[in-house]
XYZ file of C-alpha atoms in Angstrom:
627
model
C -19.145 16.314 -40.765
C -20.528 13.316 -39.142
C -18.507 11.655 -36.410
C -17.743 8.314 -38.330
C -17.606 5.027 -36.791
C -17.536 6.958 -33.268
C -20.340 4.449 -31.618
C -17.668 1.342 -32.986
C -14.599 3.123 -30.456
C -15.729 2.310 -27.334
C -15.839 -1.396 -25.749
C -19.872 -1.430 -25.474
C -20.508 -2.148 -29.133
C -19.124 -3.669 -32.115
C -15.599 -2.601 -33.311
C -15.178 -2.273 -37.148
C -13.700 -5.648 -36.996
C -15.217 -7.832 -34.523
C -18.825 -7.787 -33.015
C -18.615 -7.767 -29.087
C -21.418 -9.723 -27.193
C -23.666 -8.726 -24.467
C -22.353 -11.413 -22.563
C -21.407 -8.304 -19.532
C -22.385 -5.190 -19.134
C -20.578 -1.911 -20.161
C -18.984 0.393 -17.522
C -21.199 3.683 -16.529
C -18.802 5.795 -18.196
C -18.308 4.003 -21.370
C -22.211 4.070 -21.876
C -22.685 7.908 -21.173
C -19.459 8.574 -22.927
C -20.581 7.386 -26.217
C -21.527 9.830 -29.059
C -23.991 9.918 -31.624
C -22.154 9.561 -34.884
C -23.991 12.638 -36.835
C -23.173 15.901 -35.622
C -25.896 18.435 -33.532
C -27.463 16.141 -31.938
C -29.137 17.451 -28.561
C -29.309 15.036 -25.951
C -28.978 14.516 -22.360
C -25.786 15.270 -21.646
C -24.256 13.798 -18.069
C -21.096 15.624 -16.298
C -18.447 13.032 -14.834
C -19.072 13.934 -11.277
C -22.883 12.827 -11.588
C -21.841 9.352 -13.151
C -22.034 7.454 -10.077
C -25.482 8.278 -9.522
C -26.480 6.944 -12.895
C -27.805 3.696 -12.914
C -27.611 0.788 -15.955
C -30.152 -1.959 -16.072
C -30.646 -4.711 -18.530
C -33.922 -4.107 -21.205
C -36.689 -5.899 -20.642
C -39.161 -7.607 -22.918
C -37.759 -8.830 -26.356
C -34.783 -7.055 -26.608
C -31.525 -7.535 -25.344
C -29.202 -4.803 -23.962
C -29.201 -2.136 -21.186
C -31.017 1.013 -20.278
C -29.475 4.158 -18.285
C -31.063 6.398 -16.217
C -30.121 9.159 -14.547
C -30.934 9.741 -10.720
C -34.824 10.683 -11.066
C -35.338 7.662 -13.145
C -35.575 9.733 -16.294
C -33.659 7.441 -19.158
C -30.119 8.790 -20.899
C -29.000 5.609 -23.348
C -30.822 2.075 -24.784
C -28.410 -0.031 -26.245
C -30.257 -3.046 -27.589
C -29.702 -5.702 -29.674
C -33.051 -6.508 -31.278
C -32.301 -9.556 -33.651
C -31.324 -11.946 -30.458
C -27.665 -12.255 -32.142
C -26.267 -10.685 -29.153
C -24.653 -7.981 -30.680
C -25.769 -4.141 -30.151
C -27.623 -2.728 -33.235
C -29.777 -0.064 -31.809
C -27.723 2.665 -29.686
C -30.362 5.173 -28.706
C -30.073 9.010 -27.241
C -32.403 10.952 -25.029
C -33.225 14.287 -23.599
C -35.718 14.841 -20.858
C -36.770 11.166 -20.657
C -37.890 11.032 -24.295
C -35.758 9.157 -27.290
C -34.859 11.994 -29.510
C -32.086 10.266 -31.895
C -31.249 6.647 -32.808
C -28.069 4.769 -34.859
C -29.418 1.734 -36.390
C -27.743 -1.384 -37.363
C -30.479 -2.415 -40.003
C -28.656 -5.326 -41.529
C -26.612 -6.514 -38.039
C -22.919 -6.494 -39.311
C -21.990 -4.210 -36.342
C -21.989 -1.173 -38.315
C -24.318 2.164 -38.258
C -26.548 2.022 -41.219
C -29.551 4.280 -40.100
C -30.158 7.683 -38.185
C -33.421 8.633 -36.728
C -34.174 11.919 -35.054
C -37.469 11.032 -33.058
C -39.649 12.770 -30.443
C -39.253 16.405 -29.981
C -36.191 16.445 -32.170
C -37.977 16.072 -35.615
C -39.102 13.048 -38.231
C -35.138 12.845 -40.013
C -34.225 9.365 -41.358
C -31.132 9.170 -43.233
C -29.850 6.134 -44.950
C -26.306 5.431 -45.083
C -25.871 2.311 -47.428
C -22.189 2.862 -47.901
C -21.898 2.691 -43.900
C -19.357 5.643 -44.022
C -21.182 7.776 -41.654
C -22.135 10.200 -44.238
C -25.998 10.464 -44.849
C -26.459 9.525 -48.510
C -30.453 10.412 -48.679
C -33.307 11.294 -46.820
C -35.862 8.004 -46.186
C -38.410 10.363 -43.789
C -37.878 14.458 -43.377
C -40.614 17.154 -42.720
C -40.595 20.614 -45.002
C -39.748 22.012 -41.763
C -36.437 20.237 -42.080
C -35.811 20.219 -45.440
C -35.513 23.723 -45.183
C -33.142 23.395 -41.950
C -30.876 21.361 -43.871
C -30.746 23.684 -46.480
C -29.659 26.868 -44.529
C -26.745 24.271 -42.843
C -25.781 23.358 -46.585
C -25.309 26.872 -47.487
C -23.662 28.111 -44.071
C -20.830 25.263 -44.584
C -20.823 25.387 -48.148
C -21.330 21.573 -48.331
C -22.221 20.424 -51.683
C -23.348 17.316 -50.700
C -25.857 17.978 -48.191
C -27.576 20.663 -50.463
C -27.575 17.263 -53.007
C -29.632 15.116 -51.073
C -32.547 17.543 -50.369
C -33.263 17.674 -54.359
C -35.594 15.669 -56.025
C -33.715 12.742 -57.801
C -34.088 11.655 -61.301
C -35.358 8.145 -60.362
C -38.121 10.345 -57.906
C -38.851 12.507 -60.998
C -38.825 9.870 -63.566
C -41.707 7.785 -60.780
C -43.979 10.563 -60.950
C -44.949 10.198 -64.571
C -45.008 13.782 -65.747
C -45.017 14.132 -69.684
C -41.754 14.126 -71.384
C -42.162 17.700 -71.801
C -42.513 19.011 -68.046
C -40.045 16.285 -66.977
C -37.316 17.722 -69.220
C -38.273 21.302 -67.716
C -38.350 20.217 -64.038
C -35.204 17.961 -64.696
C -33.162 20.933 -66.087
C -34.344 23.025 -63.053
C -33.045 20.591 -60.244
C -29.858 19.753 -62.580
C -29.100 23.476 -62.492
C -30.054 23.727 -59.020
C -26.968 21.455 -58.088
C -24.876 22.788 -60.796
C -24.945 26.209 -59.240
C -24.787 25.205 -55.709
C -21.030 25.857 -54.932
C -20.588 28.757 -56.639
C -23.706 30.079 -55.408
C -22.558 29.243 -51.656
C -19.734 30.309 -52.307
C -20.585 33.768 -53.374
C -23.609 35.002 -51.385
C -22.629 36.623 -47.803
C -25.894 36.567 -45.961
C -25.768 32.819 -44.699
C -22.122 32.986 -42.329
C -20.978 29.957 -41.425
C -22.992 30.724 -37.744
C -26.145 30.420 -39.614
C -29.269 28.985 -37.216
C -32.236 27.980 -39.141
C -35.317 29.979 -36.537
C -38.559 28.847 -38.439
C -40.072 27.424 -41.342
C -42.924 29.998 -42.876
C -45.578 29.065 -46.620
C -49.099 29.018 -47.327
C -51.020 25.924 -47.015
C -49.862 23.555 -49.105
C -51.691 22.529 -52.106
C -52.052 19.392 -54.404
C -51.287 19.169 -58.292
C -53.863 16.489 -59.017
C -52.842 12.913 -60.796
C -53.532 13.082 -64.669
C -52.396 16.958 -64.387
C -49.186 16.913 -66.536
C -49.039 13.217 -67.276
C -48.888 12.953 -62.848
C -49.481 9.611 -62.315
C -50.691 10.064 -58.238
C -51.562 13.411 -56.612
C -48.413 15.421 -56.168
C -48.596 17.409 -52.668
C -46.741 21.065 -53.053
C -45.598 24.007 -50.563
C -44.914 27.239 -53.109
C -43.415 30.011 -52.223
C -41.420 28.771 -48.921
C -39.162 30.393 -46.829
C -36.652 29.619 -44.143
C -36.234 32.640 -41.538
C -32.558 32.058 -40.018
C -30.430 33.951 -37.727
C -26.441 34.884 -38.637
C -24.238 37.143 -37.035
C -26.971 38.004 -33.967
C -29.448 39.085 -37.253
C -32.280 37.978 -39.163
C -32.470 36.726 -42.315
C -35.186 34.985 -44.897
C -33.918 32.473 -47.608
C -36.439 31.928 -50.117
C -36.522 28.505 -50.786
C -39.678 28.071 -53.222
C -41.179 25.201 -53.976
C -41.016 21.829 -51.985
C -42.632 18.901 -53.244
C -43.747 15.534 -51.216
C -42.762 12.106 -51.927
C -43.401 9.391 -49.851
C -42.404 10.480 -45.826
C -39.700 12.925 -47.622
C -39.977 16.779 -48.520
C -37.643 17.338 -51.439
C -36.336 20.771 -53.517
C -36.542 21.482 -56.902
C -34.130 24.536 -56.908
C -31.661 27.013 -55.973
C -33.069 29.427 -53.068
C -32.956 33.231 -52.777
C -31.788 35.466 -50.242
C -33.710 38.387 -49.651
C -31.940 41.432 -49.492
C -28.623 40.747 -50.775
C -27.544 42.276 -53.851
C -28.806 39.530 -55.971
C -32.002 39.935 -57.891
C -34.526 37.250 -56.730
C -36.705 34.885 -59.087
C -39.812 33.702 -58.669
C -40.340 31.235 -55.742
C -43.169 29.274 -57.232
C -43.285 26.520 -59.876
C -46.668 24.898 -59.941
C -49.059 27.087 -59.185
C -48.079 30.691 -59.731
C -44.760 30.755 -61.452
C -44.166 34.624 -61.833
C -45.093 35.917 -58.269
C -44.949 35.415 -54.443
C -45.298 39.047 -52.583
C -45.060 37.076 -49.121
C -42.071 35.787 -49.567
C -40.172 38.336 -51.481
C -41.324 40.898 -48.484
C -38.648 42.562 -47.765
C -37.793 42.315 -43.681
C -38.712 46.137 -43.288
C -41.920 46.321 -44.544
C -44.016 46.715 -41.949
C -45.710 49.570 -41.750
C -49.867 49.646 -41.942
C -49.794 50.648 -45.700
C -47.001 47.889 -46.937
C -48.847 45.588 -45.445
C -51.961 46.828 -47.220
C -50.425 46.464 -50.563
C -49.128 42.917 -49.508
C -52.202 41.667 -48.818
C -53.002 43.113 -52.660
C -50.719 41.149 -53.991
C -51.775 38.219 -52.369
C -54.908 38.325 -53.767
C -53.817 39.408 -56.955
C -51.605 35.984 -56.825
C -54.478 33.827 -55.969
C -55.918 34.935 -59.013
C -53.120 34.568 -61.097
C -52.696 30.851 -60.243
C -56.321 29.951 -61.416
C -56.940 32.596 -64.324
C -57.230 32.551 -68.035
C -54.644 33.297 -70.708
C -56.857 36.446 -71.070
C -57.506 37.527 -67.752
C -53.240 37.663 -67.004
C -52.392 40.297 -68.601
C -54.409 42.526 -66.820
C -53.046 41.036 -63.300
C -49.599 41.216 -64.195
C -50.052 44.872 -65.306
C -52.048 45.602 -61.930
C -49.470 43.308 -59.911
C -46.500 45.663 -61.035
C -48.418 48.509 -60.062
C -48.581 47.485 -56.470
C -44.834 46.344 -56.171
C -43.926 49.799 -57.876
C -46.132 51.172 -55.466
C -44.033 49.720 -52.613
C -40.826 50.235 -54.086
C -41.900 54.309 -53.791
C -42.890 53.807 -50.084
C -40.056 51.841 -48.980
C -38.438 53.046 -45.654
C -34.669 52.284 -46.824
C -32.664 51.920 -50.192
C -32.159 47.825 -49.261
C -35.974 47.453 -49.456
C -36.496 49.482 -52.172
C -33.764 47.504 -54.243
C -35.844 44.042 -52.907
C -39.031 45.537 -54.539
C -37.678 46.419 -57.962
C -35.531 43.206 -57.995
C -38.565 41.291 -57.743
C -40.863 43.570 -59.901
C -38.224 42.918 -62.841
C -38.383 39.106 -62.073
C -41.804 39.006 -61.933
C -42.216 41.225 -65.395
C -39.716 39.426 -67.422
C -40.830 35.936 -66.280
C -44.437 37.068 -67.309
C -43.303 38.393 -70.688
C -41.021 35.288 -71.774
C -44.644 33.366 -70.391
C -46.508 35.803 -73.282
C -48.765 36.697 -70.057
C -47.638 40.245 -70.048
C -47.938 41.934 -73.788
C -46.737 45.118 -71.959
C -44.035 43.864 -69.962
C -41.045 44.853 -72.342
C -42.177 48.496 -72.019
C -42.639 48.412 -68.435
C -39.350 47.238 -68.033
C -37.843 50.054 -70.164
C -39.188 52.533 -67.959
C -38.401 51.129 -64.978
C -34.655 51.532 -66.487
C -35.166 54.862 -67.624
C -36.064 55.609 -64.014
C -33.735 53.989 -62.121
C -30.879 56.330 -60.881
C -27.095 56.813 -62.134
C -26.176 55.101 -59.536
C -27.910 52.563 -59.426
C -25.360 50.747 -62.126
C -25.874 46.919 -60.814
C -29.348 47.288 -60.965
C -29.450 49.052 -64.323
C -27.410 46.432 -65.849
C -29.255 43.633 -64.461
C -32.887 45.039 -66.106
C -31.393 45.504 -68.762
C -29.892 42.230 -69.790
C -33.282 40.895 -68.609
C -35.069 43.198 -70.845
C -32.553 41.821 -73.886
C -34.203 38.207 -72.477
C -37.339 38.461 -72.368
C -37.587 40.381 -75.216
C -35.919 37.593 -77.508
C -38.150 35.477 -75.742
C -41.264 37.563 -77.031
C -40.081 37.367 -80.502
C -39.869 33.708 -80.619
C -42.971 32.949 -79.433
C -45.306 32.372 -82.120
C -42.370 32.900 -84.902
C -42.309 30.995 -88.426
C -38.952 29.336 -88.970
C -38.749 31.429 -91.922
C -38.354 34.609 -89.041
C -35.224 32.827 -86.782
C -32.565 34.424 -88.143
C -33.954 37.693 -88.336
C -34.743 37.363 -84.707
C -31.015 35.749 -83.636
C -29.520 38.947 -85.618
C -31.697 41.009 -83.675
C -30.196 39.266 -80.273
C -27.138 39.437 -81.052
C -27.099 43.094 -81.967
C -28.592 43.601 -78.744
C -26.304 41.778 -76.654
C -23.125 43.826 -78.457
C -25.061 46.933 -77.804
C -25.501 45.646 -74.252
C -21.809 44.619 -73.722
C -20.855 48.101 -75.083
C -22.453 49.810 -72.386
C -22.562 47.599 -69.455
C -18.516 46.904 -69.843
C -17.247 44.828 -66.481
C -20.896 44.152 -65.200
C -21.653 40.629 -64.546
C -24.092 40.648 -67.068
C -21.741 41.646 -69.301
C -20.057 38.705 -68.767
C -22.926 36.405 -69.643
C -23.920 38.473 -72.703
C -20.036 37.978 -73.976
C -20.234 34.018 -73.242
C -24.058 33.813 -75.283
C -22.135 36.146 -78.264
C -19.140 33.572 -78.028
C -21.501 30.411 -78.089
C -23.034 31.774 -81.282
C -20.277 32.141 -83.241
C -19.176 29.067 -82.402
C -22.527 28.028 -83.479
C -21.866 29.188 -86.658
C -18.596 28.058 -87.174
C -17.163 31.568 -87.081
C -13.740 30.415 -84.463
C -11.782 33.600 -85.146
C -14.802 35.646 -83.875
C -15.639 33.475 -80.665
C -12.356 33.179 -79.385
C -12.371 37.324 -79.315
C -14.926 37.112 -77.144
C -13.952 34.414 -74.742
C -10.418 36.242 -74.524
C -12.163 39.434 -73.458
C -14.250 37.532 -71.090
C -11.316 35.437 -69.668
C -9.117 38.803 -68.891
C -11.654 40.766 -67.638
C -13.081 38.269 -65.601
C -10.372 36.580 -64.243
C -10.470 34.832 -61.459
C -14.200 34.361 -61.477
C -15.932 31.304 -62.830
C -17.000 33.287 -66.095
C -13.622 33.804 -66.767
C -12.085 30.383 -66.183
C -14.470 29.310 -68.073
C -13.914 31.504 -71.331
C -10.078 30.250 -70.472
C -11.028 27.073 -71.475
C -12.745 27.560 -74.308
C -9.822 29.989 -75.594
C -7.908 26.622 -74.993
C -9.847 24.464 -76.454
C -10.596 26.353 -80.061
C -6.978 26.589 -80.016
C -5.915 23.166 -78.999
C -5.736 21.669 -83.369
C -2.517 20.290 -83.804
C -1.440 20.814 -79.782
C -0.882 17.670 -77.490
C -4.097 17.492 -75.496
C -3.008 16.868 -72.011
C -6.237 15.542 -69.877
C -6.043 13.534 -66.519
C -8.830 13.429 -63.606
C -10.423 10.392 -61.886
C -12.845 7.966 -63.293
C -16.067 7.419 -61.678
C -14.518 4.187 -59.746
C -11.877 6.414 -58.314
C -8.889 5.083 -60.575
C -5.899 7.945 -61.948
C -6.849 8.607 -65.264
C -4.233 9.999 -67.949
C -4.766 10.393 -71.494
C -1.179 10.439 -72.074
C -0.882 7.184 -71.289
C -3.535 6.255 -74.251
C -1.093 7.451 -76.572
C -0.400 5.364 -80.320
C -4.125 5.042 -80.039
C -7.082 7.299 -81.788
C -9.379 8.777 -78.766
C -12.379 10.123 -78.384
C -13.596 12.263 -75.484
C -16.964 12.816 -75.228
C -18.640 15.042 -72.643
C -21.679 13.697 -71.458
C -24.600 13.864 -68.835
C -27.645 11.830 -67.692
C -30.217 14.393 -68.508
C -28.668 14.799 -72.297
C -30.286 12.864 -74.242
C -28.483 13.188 -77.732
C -25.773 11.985 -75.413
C -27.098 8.945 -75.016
C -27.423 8.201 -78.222
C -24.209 9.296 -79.062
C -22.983 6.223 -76.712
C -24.667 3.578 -78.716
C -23.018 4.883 -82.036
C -19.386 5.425 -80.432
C -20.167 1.792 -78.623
C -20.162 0.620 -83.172
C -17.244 3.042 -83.654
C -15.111 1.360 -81.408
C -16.002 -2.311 -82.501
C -15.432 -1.277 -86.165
C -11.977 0.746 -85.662
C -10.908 -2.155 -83.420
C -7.825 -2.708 -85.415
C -6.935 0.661 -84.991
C -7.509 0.634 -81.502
C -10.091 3.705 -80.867
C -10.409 4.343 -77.606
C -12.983 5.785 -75.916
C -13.162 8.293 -72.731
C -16.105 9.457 -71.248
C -16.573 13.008 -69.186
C -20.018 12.975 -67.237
C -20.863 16.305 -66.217
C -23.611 15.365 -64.013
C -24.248 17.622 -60.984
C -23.928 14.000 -58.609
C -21.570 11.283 -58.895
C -24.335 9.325 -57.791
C -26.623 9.815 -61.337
C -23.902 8.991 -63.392
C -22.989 6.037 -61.325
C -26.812 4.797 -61.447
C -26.905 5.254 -65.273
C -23.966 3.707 -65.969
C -24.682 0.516 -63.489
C -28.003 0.131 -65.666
C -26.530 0.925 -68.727
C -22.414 -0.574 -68.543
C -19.833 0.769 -71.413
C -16.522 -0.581 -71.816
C -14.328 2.718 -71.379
C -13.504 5.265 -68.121
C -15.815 7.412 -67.136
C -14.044 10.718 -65.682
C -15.880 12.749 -63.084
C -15.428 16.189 -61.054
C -17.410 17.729 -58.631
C -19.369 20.958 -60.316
C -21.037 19.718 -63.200
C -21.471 21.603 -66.324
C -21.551 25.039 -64.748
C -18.284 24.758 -62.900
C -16.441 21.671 -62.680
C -12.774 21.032 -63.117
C -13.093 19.361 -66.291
C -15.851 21.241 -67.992
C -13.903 24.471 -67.072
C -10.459 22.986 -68.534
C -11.832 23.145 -72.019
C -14.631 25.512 -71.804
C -17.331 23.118 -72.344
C -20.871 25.207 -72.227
C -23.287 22.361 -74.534
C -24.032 18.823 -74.474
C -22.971 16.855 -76.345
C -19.273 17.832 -76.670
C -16.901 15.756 -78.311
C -13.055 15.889 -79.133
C -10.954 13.638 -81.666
C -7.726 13.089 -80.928
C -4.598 11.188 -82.978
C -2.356 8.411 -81.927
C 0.117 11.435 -81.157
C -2.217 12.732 -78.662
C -2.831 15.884 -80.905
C -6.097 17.178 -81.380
C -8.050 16.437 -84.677
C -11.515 18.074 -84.093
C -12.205 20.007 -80.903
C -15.982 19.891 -81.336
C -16.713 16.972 -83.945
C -20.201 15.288 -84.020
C -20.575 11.588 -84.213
C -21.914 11.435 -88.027
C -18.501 12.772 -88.870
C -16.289 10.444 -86.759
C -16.370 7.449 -89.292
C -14.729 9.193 -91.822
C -12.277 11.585 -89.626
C -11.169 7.991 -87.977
C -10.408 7.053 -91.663
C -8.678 9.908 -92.199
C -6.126 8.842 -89.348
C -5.177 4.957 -90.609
């Protein structure tokens, strides 16, 4: 965390609540004994016993201030005040005579608005609007950095500064892609900062002593305007990755895909750890979405003939970025002969897991594409041939091989043909569950079963399998979320009791909206029928005046700060509740079990619930049903 307000402590600059002048110059010590206010800076650090041989000056030129330099003339601190009010807005740090990191008064009121790493520390600008002391965005940051910020986000778990590396929707919505791709690259990022926390949470490769060691990708390439609806050239690294250091060894974090805007790198995803026992997806987006061989290496892989069949698969990828519909299947057949290839030859059981992980990524993802005909039969004997004990992995190919085949059998359907093919998934998945019983996949094949019965209206049959889910995954986000769905099928009739804090940090209780009709309604910035669901309830509630309706709104967003920037350009006249998580795991999607957008709940004057799941055609008359 940053130090806040630290530069304001000290009698050299402004305090919090008066401005000092430069009318006399600070004490030695107070100038070296000031602090940047964000954390891990290096900078020229001066012990006490060397203070006296320091020397302070005042600036020369159009600034006002001082300058101090240490014994060989070399400069420490710059303290300026560059507006001629005669206040300090520029405190300055430096190491080895060059300015590596500035706080920046931007707007003069005497408090830290901008931070600047500069010189041989990096390009960083963070903006700080709030003037907290918290970074809020990135103005300028290299890919280099980016990628540095994300292995700190993941070794401290920290939420936020994983948030401000993704592309926002305002960046998204400037680059003009068709409504189509937009939609698919919003979803991405939104699930990207869904899954954050948990996913920090969970993966033990990153400690907490995590050092970021170098920044490794291709040449970076260029999606070219009118590609996609782009409305200017769109500058791309695929297939990143961040090497880091924890616990004295090495580790690579596949980060994917960067994209450029402005002076700023920016993320469109989750990463990947290599070698952990999770099974890795493909690291590229734009230009080869089913493969990257370099970055998926596994750390071991070094021998002559690995790196033979790596340099294969490079090639092989190259191709598969610029070839046909026709010539793909053929690549994607020859590309999973390679990685089989190096699966066989692998030196230890960790690499060999890291090859077949990727080899089923790589083959599903092509067959859900329809690039890989053969894919589904690969992938069945690549089960077949994976050992007994082997039980994670086996599990995980096949609930990808239940995937991609339902994918297959959609693509190119009739209508007439859906509900042959959902029986045919769902038979699958119960199959699946049956013999997979306490794998995490499991788990996700229960919650998809659940989620289709309630679908189809069948409650006594969902709620069997969100109970399973919710006892035998206990404790885990799966089952806290099946909880809540067990609680709210069964929450008819039952007082509803519901408190959190709105969006403008105020105690919310619904209990105290009681002898009034509410509805709840779950929302987020990237659902649209949500949207529209607002102007309707915004009739509802001026028709059912009289009665009172009230109205309560949940955003789900993955940041505060979407929903806040929606709302601003788009006001309604009821709270807005919000908890950090989003769909995927916040407090008050979890309460209730809320997996689908839009999600609404009726509830009576009594503060019962009428409808756990009603849609807005059918409030109108369920709100007459109340008077």
């Amino acid at each position: 965390m940053p130090r806040k307000a630290a530069l304001f402590v000290l009698p050299l600059v402004a305090s919090l609540a008066a401005p000092l002048s430069l009318s006399a110059a600070p004490p030695i010590s107070a100038a070296l004994g000031l602090k940047p206010i964000q954390e891990g800076v290096e900078y020229e650090q001066v012990p006490e016993s060397q203070y006296d041989s320091c020397k302070l000056k005042d600036l020369e030129g159009d600034w006002n201030g001082w300058e101090v330099s240490a014994s060989d003339g070399s400069t420490l601190r710059r303290f300026a005040d560059t507006n001629g009010d005669k206040k300090v807005d520029l405190w300055s740090y430096f190491k080895d005579g060059v300015e590596v990191y500035r706080d920046v008064d931007a707007d003069f009121n005497g408090k830290a608005d901008q931070y600047r790493w500069l010189g041989t520390a990096g390009i960083r600008w963070g903006m700080d609007n709030d003037e907290d002391g918290e970074i809020e965005s990135w103005k300028q940051i290299s890919a280099e950095e980016a990628t540095a910020e994300l292995i700190a986000a993941l070794a401290s778990g920290d939420q936020d500064r994983f948030q401000r590396l993704l592309l926002t929707p305002k960046e998204l919505g400037s680059l003009g892609f068709e409504k189509a791709e937009a939609e698919k690259l919003g979803s991405r990022i939104t699930r990207a900062s869904e899954e954050f926390k948990p996913f920090a949470a969970r993966q033990k490769v990153v400690g907490s002593d995590a050092k970021w060691v170098q920044f490794a990708a291709a040449k970076p390439g260029v999606v070219p305007a009118g590609d996609k609806g782009l409305k200017v050239d769109l500058v791309v690294y695929e297939n990143a990755v961040a090497m880091f250091e924890s616990a004295d060894k090495p580790g690579q974090l596949v980060v994917g895909t960067l994209v450029r805007l402005g002076q700023a790198w920016r993320l469109i995803d989750l990463p990947q750890i290599v070698g952990e026992d999770q099974i890795a997806r493909s690291s590229g987006y734009f230009f080869n979405p089913v493969s990257s061989a370099v970055a998926a290496m596994p750390a071991g892989a070094g021998g002559e003939q690995a790196q033979k069949l790596v340099a294969q698969l490079e090639k092989i990828d190259l191709s598969l970025a610029t070839a046909s519909a026709a010539d793909k299947p053929k690549l994607n057949a020859t590309r999973a002969d390679i990685v089989e290839k190096l699966a066989a030859a692998a030196s230890s059981p960790e690499e060999r897991q890291t090859w077949i992980q990727q080899l089923v990524d790589t083959v599903a993802a092509a067959v859900q594409e329809g690039t890989y005909p053969g894919g589904i039969d690969r992938l069945n004997a690549l089960s077949k041939g994976v050992g007994s004990r082997d039980a994670g992995l086996r599990s995980y190919i096949g609930f990808q091989i239940v995937s991609a085949e339902y994918a297959a059998r959609l693509q190119g359907s009739k209508p007439e043909d859906f509900a042959k093919i959902q029986e045919w998934y769902l038979e699958e998945l119960n199959k699946f569950v049956s013999e997979n019983e306490g794998s995490p996949e499991a788990g996700q094949a229960m919650m998809q079963l659940a989620l289709s019965k309630e679908f189809e209206a069948d409650e006594a049959e969902a709620l069997k399998w969100y109970r399973r889910v919710a006892k035998e995954f206990s404790g885990n986000p799966a089952g806290e979320k099946a909880a809540g769905a067990v609680r709210r099928l069964e929450s008819v009739g039952k007082v509803l009791e519901l408190q959190g804090e709105t969006l403008d940090g105020k105690n919310f209780q619904l209990s105290r909206l009681r002898g009034k009709p509410v509805v709840i309604h779950y929302w987020a910035t990237w659902c649209e029928p949500c949207k529209q669901d607002m102007r309707r309830l915004r009739q509802l509630q001026a028709q059912y005046q009289r009665a009172g309706l009230q109205v309560v709104g949940i955003s789900v967003d993955g940041r505060r700060e979407d929903a806040e920037a929606f709302l601003k350009s788009n006001p309604l006249p009821w709270p807005q509740l919000f908890s950090e998580g989003g769909l995927e795991s916040s407090r008050l999607a979890n309460e209730l079990g809320v997996q689908t957008l839009p999600t609404m709940l009726l509830v009576d004057e009594k503060g019962k619930v009428v409808r756990h799941n009603v849609q807005v055609a059918q409030l109108g008359e369920e709100l007459d049903g109340l008077r």
